PDB file of C-alpha atoms in Angstrom:
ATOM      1  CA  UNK A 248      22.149  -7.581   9.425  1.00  0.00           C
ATOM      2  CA  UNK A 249      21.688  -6.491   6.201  1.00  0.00           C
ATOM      3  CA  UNK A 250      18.999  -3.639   5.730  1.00  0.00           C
ATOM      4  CA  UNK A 251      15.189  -4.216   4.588  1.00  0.00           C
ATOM      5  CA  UNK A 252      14.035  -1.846   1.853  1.00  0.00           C
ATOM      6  CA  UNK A 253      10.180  -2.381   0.621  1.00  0.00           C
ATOM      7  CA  UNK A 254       9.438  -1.257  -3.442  1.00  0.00           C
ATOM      8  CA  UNK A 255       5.518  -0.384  -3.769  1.00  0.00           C
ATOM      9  CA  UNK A 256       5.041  -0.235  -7.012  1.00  0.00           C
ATOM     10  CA  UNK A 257       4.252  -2.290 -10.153  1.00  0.00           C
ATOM     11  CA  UNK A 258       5.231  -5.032 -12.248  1.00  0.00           C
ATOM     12  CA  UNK A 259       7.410  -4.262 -15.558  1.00  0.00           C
ATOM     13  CA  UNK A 260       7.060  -7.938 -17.464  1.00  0.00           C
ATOM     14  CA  UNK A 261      10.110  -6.713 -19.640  1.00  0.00           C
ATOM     15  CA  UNK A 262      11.974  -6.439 -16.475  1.00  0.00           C
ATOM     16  CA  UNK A 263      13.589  -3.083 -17.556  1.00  0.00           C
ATOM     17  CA  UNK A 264      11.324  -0.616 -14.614  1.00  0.00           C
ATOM     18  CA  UNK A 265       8.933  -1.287 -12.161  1.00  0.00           C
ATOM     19  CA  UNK A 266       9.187  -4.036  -9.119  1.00  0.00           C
ATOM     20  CA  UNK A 267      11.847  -5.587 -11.494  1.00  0.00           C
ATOM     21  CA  UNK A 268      14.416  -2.564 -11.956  1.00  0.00           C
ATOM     22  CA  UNK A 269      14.023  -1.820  -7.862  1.00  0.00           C
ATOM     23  CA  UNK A 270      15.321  -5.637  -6.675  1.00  0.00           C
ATOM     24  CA  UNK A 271      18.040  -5.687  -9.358  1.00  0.00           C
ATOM     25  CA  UNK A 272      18.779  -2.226  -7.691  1.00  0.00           C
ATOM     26  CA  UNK A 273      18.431  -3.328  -4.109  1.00  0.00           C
ATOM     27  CA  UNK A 274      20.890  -6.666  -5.060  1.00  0.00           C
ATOM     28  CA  UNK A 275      23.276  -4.359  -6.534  1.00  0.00           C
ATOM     29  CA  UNK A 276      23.540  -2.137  -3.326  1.00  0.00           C
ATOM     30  CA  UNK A 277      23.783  -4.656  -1.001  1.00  0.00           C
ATOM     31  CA  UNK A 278      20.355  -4.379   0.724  1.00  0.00           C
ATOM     32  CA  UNK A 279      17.386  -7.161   0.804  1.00  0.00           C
ATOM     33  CA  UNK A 280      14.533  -6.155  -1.311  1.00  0.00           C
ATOM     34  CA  UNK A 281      11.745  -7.004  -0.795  1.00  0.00           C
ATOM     35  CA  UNK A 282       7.857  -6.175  -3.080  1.00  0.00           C
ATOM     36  CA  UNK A 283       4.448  -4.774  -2.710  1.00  0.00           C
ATOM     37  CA  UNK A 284       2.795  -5.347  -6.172  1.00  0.00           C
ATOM     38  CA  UNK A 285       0.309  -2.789  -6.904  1.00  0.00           C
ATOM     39  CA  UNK A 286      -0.346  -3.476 -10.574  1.00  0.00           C
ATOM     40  CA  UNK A 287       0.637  -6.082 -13.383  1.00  0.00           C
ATOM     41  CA  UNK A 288       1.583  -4.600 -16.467  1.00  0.00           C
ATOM     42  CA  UNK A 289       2.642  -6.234 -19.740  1.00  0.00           C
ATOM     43  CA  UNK A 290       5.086  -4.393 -21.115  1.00  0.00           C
ATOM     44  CA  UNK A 291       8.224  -4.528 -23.498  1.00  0.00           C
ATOM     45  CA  UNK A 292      10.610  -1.902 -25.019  1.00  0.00           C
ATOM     46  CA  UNK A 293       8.317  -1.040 -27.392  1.00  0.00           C
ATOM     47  CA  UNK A 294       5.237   0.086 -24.753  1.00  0.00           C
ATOM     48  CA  UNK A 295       2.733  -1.001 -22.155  1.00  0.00           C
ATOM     49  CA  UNK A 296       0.464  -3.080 -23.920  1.00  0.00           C
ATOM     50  CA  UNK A 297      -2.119  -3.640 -20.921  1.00  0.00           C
ATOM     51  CA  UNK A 298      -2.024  -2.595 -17.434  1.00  0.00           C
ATOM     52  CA  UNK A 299      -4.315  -4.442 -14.130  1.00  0.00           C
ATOM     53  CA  UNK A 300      -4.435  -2.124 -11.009  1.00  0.00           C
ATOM     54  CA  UNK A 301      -4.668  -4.887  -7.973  1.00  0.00           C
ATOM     55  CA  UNK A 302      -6.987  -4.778  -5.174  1.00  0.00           C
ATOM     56  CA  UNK A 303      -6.545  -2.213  -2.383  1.00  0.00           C
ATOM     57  CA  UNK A 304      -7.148  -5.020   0.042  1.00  0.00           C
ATOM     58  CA  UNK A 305      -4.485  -7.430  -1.674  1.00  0.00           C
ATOM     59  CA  UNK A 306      -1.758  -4.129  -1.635  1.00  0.00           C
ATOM     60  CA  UNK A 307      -2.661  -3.438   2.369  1.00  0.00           C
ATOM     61  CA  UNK A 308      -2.108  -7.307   2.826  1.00  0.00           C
ATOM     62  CA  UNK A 309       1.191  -7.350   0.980  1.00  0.00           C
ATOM     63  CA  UNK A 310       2.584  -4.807   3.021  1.00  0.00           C
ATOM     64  CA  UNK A 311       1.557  -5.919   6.172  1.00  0.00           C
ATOM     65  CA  UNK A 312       2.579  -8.924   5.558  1.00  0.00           C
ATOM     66  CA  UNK A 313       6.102  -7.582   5.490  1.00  0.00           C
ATOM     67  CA  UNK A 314       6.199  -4.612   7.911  1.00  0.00           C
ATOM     68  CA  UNK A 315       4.923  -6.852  10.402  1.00  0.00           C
ATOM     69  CA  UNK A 316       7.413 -10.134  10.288  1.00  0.00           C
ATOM     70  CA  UNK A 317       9.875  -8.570   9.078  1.00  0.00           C
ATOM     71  CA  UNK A 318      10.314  -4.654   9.147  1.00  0.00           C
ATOM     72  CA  UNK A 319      12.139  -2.201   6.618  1.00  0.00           C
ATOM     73  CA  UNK A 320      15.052   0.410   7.202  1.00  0.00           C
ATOM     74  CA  UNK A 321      13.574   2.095   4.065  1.00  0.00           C
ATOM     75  CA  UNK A 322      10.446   2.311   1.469  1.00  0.00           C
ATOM     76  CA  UNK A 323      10.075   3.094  -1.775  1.00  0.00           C
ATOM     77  CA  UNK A 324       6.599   4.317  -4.215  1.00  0.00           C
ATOM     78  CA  UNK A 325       6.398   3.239  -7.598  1.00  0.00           C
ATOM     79  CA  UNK A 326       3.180   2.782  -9.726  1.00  0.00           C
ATOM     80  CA  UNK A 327      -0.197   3.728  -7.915  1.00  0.00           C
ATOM     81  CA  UNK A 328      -2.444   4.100 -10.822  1.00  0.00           C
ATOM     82  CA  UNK A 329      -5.674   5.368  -8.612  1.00  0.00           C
ATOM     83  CA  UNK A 330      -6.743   7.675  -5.770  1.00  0.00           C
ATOM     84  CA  UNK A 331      -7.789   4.898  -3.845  1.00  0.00           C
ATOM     85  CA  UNK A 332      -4.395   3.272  -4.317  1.00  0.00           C
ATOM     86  CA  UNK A 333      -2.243   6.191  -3.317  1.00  0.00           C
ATOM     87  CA  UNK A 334      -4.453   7.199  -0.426  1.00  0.00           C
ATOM     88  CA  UNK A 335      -3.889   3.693   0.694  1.00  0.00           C
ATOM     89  CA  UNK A 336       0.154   3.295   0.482  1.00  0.00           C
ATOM     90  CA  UNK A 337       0.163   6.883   2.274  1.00  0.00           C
ATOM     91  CA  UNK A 338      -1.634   5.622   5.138  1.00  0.00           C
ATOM     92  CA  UNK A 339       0.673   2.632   5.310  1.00  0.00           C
ATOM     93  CA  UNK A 340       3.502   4.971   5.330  1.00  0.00           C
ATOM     94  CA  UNK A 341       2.500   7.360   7.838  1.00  0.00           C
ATOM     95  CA  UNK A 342       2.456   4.153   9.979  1.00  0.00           C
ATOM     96  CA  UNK A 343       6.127   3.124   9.516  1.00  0.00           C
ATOM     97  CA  UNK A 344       8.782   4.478  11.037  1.00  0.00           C
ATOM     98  CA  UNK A 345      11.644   4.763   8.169  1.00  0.00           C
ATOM     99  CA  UNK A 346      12.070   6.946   5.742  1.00  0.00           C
ATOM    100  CA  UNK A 347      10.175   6.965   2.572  1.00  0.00           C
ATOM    101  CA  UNK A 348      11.465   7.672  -1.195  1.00  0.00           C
ATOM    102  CA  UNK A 349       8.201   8.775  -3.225  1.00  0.00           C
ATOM    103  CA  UNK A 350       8.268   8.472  -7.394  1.00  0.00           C
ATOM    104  CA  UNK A 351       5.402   9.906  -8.478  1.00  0.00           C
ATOM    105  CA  UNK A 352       5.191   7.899 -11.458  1.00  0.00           C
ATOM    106  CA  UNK A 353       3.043   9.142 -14.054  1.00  0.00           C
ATOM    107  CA  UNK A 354       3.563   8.092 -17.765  1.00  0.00           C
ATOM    108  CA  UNK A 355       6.132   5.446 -18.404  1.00  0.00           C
ATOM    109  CA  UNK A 356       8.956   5.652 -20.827  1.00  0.00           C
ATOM    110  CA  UNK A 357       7.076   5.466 -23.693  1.00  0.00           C
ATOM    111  CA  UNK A 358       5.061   7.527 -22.920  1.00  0.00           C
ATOM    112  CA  UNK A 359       1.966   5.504 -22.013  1.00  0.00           C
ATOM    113  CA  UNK A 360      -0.638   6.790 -19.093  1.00  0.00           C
ATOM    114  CA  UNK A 361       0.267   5.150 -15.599  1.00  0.00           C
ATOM    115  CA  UNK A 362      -1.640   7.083 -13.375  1.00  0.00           C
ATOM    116  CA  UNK A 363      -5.461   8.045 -13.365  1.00  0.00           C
ATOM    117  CA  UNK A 364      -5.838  12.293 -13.658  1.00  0.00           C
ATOM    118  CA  UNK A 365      -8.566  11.253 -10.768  1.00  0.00           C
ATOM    119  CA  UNK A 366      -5.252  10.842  -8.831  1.00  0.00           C
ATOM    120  CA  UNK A 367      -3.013  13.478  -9.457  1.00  0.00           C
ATOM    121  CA  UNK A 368      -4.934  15.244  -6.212  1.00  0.00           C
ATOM    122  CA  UNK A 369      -4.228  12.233  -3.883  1.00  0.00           C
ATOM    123  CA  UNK A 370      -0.572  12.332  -4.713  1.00  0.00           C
ATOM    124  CA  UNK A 371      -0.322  16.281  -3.635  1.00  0.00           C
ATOM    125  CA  UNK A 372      -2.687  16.098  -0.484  1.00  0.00           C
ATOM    126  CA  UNK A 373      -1.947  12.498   1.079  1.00  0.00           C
ATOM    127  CA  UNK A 374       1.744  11.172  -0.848  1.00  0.00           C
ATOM    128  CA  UNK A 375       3.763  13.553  -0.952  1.00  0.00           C
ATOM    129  CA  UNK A 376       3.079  14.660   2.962  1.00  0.00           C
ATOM    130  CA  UNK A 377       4.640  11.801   3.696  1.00  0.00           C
ATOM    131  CA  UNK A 378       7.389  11.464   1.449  1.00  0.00           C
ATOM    132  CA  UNK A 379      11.002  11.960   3.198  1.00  0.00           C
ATOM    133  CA  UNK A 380      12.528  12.042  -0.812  1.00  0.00           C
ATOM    134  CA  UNK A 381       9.856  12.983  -3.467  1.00  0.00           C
ATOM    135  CA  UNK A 382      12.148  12.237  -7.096  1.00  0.00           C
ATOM    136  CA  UNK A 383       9.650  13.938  -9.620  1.00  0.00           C
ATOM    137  CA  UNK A 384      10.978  14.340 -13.213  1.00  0.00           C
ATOM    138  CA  UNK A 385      10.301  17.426 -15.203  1.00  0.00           C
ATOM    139  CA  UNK A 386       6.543  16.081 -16.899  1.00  0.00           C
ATOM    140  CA  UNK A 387       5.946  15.100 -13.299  1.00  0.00           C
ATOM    141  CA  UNK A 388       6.306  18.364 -11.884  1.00  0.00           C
ATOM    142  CA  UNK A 389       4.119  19.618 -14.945  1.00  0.00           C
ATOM    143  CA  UNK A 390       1.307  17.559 -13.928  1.00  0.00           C
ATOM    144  CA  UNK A 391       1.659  18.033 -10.008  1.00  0.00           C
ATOM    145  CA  UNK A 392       2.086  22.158 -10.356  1.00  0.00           C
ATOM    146  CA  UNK A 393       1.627  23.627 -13.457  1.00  0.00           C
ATOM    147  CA  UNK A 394       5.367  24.388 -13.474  1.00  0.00           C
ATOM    148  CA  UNK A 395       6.838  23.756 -17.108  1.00  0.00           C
ATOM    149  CA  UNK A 396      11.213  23.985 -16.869  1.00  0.00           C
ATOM    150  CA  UNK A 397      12.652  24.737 -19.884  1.00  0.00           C
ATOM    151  CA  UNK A 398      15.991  25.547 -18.567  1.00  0.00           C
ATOM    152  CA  UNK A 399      18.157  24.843 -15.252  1.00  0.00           C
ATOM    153  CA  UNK A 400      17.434  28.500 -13.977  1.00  0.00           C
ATOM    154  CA  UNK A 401      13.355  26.940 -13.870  1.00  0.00           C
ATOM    155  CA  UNK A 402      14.266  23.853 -11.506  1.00  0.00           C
ATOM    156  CA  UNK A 403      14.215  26.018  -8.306  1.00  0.00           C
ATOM    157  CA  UNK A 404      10.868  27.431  -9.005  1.00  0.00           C
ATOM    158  CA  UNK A 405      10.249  23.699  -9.859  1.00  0.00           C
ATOM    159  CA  UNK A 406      11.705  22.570  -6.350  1.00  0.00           C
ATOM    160  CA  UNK A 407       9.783  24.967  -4.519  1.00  0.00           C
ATOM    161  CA  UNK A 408       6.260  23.875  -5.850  1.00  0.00           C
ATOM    162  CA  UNK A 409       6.245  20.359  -5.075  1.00  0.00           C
ATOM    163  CA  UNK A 410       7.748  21.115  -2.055  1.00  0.00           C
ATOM    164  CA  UNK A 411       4.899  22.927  -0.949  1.00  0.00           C
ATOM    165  CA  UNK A 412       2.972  20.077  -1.090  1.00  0.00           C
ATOM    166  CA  UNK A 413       4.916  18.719   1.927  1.00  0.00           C
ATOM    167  CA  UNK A 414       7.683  16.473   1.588  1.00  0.00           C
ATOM    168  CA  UNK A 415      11.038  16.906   3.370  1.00  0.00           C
ATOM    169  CA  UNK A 416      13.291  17.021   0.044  1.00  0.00           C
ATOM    170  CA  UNK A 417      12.814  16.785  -3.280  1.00  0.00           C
ATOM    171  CA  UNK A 418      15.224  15.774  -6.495  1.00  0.00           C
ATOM    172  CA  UNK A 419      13.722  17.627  -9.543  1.00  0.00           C
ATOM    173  CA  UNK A 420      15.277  15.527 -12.309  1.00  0.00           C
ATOM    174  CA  UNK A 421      16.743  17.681 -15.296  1.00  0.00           C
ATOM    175  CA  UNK A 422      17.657  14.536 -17.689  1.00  0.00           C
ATOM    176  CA  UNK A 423      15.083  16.266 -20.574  1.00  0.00           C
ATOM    177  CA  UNK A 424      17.133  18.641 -20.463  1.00  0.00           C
ATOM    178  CA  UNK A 425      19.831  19.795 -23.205  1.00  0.00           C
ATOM    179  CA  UNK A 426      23.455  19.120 -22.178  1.00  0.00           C
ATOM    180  CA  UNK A 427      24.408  17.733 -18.806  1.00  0.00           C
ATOM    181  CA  UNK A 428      22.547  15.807 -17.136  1.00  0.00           C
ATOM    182  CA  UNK A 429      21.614  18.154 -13.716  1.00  0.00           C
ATOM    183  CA  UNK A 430      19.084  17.301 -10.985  1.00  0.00           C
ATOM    184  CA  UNK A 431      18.288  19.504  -8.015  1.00  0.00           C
ATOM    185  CA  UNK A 432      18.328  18.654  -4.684  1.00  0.00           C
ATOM    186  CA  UNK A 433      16.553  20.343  -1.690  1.00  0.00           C
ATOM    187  CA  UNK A 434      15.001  20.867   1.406  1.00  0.00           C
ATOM    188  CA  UNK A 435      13.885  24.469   1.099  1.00  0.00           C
ATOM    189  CA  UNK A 436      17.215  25.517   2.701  1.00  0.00           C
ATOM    190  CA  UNK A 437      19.857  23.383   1.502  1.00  0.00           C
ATOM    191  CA  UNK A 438      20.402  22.773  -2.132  1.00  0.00           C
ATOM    192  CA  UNK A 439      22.620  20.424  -3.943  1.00  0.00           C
ATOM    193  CA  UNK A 440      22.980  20.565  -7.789  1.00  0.00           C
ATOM    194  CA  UNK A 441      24.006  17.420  -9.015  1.00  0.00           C
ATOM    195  CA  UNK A 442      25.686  16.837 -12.246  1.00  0.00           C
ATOM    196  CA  UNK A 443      26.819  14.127 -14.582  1.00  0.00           C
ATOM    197  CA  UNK A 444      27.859  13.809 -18.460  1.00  0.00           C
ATOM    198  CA  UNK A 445      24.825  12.970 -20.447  1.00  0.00           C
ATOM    199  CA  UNK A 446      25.792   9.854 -22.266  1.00  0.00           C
ATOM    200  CA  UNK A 447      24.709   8.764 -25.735  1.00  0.00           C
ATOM    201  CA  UNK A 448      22.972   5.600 -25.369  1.00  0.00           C
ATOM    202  CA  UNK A 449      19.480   5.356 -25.656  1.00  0.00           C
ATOM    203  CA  UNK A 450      18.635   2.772 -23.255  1.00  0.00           C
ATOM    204  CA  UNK A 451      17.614   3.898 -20.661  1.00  0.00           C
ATOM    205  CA  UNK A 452      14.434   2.372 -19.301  1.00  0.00           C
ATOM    206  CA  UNK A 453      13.512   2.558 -15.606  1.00  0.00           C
ATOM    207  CA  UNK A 454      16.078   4.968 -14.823  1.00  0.00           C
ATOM    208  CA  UNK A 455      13.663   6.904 -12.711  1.00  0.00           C
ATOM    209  CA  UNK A 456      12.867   3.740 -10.835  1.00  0.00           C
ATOM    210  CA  UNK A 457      16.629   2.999 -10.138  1.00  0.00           C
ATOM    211  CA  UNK A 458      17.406   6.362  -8.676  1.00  0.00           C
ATOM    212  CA  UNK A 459      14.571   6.061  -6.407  1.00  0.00           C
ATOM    213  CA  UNK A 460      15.547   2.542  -5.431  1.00  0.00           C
ATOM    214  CA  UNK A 461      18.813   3.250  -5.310  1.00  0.00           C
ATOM    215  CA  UNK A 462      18.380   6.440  -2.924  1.00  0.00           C
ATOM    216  CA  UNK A 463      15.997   4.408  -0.554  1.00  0.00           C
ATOM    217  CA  UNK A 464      18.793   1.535  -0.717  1.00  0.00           C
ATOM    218  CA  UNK A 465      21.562   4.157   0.156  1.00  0.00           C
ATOM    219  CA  UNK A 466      19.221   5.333   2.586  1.00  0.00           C
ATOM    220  CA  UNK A 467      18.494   2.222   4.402  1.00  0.00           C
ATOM    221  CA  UNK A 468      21.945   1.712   4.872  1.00  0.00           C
ATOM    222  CA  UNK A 469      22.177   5.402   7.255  1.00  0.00           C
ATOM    223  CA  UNK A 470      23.158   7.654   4.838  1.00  0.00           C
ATOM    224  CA  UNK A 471      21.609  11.156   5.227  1.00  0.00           C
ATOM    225  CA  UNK A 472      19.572  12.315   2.411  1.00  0.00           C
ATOM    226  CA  UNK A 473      22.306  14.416   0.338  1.00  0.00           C
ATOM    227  CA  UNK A 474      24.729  11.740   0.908  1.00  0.00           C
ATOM    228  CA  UNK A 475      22.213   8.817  -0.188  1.00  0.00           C
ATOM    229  CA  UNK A 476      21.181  11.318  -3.469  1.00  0.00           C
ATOM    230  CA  UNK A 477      24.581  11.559  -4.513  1.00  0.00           C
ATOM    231  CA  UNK A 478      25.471   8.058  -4.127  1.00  0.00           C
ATOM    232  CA  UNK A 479      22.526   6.819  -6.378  1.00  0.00           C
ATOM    233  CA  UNK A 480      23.339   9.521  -8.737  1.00  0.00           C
ATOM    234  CA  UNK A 481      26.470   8.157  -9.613  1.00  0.00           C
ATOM    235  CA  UNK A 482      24.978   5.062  -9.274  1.00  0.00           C
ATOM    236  CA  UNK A 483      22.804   5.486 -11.930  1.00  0.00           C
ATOM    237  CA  UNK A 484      25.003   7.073 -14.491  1.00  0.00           C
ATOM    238  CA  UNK A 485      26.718   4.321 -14.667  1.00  0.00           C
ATOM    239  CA  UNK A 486      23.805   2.185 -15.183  1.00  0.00           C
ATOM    240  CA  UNK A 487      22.821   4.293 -17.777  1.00  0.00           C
ATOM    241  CA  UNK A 488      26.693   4.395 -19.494  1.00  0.00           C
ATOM    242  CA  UNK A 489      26.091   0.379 -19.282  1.00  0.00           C
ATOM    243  CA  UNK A 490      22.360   0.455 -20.910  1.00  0.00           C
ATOM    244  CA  UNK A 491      22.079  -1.961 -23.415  1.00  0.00           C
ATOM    245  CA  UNK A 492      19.726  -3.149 -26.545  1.00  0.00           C
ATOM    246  CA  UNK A 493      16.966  -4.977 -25.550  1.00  0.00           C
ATOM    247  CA  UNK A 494      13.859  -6.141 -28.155  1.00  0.00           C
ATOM    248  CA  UNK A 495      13.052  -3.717 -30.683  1.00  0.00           C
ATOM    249  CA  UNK A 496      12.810  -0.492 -28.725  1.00  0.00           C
ATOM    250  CA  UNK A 497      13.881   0.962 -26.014  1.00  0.00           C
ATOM    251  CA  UNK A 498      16.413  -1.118 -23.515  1.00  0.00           C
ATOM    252  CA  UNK A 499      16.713  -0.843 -19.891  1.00  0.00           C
ATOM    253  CA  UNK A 500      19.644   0.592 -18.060  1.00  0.00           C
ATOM    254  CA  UNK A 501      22.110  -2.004 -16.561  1.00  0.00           C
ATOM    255  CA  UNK A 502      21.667  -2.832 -12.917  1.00  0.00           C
ATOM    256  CA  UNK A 503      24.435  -4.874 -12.040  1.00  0.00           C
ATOM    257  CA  UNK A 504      27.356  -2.422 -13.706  1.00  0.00           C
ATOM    258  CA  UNK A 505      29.046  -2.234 -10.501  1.00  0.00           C
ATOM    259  CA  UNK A 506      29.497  -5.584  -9.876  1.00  0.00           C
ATOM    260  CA  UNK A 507      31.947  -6.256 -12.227  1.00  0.00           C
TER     261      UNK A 507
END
């Protein structure tokens, strides 16, 4: 059979992030995707021009929906723009037995708000507890623990503060940072440094997305966690490598680069 993952997270109407970027990733990894939509944005790759949170009761119903007929080998957190929101999809996925990759999503590529501040506390004390990956990138960290990385040397200190907030690993993604591009991965115990070239192209939109999709994808499959990492890593470079011009900004990274 081929493995169930479940994106919770919201709609990118440029199709670059969001519910969008984690099917195309899903199709391209060989696993059946499947969607909770938690908001509808519209968006292009210039911005977000407008953003609709949905109602808790139409995100439990979603999910249900699926966990219940169907089932999922893995599940993945996108957009949850309010407390009530996060508090909610935690609950869920305390109740489901597979592993969960958490993106705690923030501001989008542009730079536009995609989370309420009234949240930020709901992500430490009820997400990321349940989290089996937690993928933060370096603002992300900012916001969750005051931690600011200017260099590699900072992304253990980085590491160690959101995993005090409870989940099993976490990636701290190093892309803003000068030269390669170098995430950290670990547990506490283990860590794995992950490196790539840092190609010129600046498309890149929803690359934080893919990884996460593409770890709970690699996950789903029965990879272990450093073994699912790495995979979307390299996964992911190449769909960056591939990125391509899209409107008048900012264009998204290519999904189906491996597919020839």
């Amino acid at each position: 059979m081929i493995p169930g993952v479940l994106t919770v997270a919201g709609s990118d109407s440029g199709g670059g992030a969001g519910i969008q970027a984690d099917l195309k990733t899903m199709l391209a990894l060989g696993v059946h995707g499947m969607s909770v939509i938690t908001a509808v944005t519209a968006q292009n790759s210039i911005g977000v021009q407008g953003a609709w949170e949905l109602p808790v009761e139409a995100v439990r119903a979603q999910y249900r929906s699926v966990i219940d007929d169907i089932g999922v080998r893995a599940v993945k957190t996108g957009m949850l723009s309010s407390a009530e929101l996060v508090e909610t999809v935690a609950e869920l996925i305390a109740g489901t037995d597979a592993p969960a990759v958490v993106d705690p999503v923030g501001v989008s590529k542009h730079g536009d708000a995609l989370l309420a501040p009234s949240a930020l506390d709901s992500v430490r004390t009820a997400l990321l507890p349940v989290a089996t990956v937690a993928t933060p990138n370096l603002d992300e960290v900012a916001h969750l623990t005051g931690v600011r990385v200017e260099s590699e040397d900072d992304l253990r200190r980085a590491a160690e503060a959101v995993l005090a907030f409870g989940p099993r690993w976490v990636v701290v993604k190093g892309g803003h940072l000068a030269g390669d591009a170098v995430d950290l991965l670990t547990d506490g115990s283990q860590e794995h440094w992950l490196r790539a070239p840092r190609h010129d192209n600046r498309h890149t939109h929803g690359t934080g997305c893919t990884l996460a999709s593409a770890i709970a994808s690699q996950l789903a499959k029965g990879q272990t966690v450093p073994e699912a990492v790495m995979a979307a890593k390299e996964y992911v470079t190449g769909a960056i490598a591939a990125g391509f011009a899209l409107g008048a900004g900012i264009g998204p990274v290519h999904h189906g680069w491996n597919l020839g």
